[in-house]
XYZ file of C-alpha atoms in Angstrom:
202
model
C 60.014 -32.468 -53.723
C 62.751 -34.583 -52.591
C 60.194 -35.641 -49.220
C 58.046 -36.297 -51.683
C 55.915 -33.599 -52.260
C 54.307 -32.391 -55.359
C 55.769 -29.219 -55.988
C 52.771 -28.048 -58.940
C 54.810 -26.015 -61.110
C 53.036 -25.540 -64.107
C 49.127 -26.859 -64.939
C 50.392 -30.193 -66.271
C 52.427 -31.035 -63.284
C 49.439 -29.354 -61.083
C 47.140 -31.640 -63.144
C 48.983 -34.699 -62.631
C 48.392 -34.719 -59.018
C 44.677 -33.391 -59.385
C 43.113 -34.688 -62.587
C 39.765 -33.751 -61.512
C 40.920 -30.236 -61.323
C 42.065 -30.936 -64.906
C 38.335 -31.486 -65.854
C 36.968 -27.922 -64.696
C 40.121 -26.389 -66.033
C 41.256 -24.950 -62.769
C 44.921 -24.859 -62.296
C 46.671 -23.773 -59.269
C 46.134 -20.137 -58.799
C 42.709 -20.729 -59.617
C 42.571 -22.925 -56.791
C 44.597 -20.950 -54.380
C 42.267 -18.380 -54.118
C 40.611 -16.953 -51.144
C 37.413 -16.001 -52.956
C 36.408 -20.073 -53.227
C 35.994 -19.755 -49.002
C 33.214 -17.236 -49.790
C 31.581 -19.090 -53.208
C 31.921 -22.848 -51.719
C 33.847 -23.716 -48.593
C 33.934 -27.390 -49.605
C 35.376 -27.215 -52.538
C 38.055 -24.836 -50.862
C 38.704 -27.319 -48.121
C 38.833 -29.974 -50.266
C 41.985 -28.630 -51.783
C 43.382 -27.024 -48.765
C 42.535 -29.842 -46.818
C 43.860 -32.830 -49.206
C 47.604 -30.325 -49.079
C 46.981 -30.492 -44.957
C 46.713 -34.015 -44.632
C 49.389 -34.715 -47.102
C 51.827 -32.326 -45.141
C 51.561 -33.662 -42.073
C 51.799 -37.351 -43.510
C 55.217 -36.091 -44.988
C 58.480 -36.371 -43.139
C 61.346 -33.937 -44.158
C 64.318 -35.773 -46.517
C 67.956 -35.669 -44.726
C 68.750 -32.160 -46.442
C 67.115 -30.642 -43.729
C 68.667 -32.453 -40.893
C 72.281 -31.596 -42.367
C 71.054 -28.064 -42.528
C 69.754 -27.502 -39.093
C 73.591 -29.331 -37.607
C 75.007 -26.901 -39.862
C 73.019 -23.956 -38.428
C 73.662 -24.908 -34.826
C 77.167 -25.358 -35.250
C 77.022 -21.655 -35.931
C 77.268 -18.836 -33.182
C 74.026 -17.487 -33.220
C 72.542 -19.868 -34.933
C 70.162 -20.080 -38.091
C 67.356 -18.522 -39.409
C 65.574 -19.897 -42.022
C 63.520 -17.423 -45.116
C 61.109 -19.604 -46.576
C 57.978 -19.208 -48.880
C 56.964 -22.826 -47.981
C 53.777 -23.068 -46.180
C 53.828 -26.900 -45.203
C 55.824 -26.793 -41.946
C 58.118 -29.097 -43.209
C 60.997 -27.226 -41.679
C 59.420 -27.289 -38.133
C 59.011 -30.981 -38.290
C 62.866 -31.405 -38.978
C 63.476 -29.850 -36.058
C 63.755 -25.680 -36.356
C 62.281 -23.615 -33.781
C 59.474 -21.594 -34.488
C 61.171 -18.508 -33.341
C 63.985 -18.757 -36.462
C 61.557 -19.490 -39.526
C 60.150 -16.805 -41.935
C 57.556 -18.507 -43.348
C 56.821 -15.358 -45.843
C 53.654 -16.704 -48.000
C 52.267 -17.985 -43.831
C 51.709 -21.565 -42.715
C 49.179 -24.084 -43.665
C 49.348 -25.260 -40.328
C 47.844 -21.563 -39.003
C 44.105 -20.426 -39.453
C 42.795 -17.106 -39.428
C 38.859 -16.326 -40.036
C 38.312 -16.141 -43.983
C 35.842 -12.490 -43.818
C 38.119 -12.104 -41.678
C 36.237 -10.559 -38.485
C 39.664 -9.960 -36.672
C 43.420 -9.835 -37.370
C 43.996 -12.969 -34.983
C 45.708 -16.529 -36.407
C 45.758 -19.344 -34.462
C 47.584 -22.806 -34.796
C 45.680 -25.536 -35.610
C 47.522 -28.968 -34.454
C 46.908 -32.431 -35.205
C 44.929 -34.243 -34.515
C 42.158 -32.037 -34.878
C 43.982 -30.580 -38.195
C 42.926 -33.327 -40.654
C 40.071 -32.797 -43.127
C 37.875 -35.595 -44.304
C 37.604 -35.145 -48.256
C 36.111 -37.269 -50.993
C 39.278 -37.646 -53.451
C 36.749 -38.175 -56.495
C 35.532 -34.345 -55.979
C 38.322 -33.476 -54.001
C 35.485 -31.488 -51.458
C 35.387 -31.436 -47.781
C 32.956 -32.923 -45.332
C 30.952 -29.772 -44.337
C 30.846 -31.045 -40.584
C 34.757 -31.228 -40.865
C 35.320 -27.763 -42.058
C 36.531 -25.177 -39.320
C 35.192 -22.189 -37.777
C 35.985 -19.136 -36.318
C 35.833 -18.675 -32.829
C 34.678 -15.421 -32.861
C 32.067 -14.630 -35.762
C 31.113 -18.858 -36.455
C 32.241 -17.485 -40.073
C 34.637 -20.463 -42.079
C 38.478 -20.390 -41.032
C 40.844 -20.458 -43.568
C 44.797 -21.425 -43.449
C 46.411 -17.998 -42.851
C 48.398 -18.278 -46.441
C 49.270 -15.723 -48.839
C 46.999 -16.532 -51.324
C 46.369 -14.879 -55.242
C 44.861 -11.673 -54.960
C 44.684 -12.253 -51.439
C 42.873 -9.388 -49.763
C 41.694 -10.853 -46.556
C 45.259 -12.210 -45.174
C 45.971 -11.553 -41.768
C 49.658 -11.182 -41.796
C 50.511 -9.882 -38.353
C 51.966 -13.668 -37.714
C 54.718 -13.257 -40.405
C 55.380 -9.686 -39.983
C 56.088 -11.014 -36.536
C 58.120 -13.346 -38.268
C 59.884 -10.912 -40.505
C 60.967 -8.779 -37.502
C 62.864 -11.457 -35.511
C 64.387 -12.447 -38.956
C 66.003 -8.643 -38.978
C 66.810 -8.763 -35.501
C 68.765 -12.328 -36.037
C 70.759 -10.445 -39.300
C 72.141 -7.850 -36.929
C 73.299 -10.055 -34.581
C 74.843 -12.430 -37.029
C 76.443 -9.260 -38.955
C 77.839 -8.095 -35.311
C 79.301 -11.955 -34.545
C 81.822 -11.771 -37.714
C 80.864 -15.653 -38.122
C 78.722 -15.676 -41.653
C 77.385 -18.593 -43.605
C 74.968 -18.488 -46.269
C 73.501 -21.473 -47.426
C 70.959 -20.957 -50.587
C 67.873 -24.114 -51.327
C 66.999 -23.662 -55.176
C 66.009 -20.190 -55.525
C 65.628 -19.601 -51.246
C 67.970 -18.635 -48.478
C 67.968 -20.705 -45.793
C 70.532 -20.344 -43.534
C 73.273 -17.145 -43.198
């Protein structure tokens, strides 16, 4: 929120940034639902797309820089538990190998049937969607595939009544998380550092 970012708690505030969404009555788990990728792609990209593009337009706010210095001032480091999916901690500089991104990464696809349990990362500039904001849907040609089965990709996030998430990426994820707590238990050097409701750094 304080980069800028809506952060759609409740249907008014969800509505506010999406009136047209406010129209159909949809609010945001409506949305955020992986069936939309088998009843109209375009309409799922167009909301998964317009939250792409607006994540990777977004630069982090300072808290994040004063929490990575204090993270590598530490011994073995920081690891950072986060049920964020816009990357927004990667772009402040954390490696990749010390996030838990537990709800998976906008930023990540995986194939929406899906035909296999493989994600992939999908970088800019080929991650951008083309939308019309009016109808909020997605250029067809824009929308991507998977390599395997030509099926529809989808980002590879925890979504409501998600059935079809590949999580082998954040288990992955999860593991060097419980690997990093043993080692900082073992160094006698703790700090825990808690973001609203999330623990960030220990």
């Amino acid at each position: 929120v304080d980069s800028g970012l809506p952060d759609f708690r409740g249907r008014e505030g969800f509505w506010k940034e999406y009136p047209m969404y406010k129209e159909k009555r949809l609010d945001f788990a409506s949305m955020a639902n992986p069936e939309w990728f088998q009843r109209d792609v375009e309409m799922a990209w167009g909301f998964y797309g317009h939250r792409l593009n607006m994540y990777r337009a977004t630069s982090p706010h300072a808290g994040f820089s004063i929490l990575l210095e204090t993270c590598q001032s530490k011994k073995t480091g920081g690891f950072v538990f986060t049920s964020n999916v816009d990357g927004q901690f990667q772009k402040a500089g954390f490696g990749d190998s010390s996030i838990y991104e537990c709800h998976g990464s906008i930023h990540h696809l995986q194939c929406s049937k899906p035909c296999n349990d493989s994600t992939w990362s999908w970088a800019e500039p080929e991650g951008i969607i083309a939308l019309e904001l009016s109808s909020m849907r997605a250029h067809i040609e824009e929308i991507p595939k998977c390599g395997k089965c030509g099926e529809t990709a989808r980002p590879n996030i925890l979504m409501f009544g998600d059935w079809r998430f590949v999580d082998n990426r954040v288990q992955a994820q999860e593991t060097k998380m419980f690997h990093w707590l043993e080692e900082a238990r073992n160094s006698g050097e703790s700090l825990a550092v808690r973001l609203k409701s999330q623990p960030a750094c220990k």
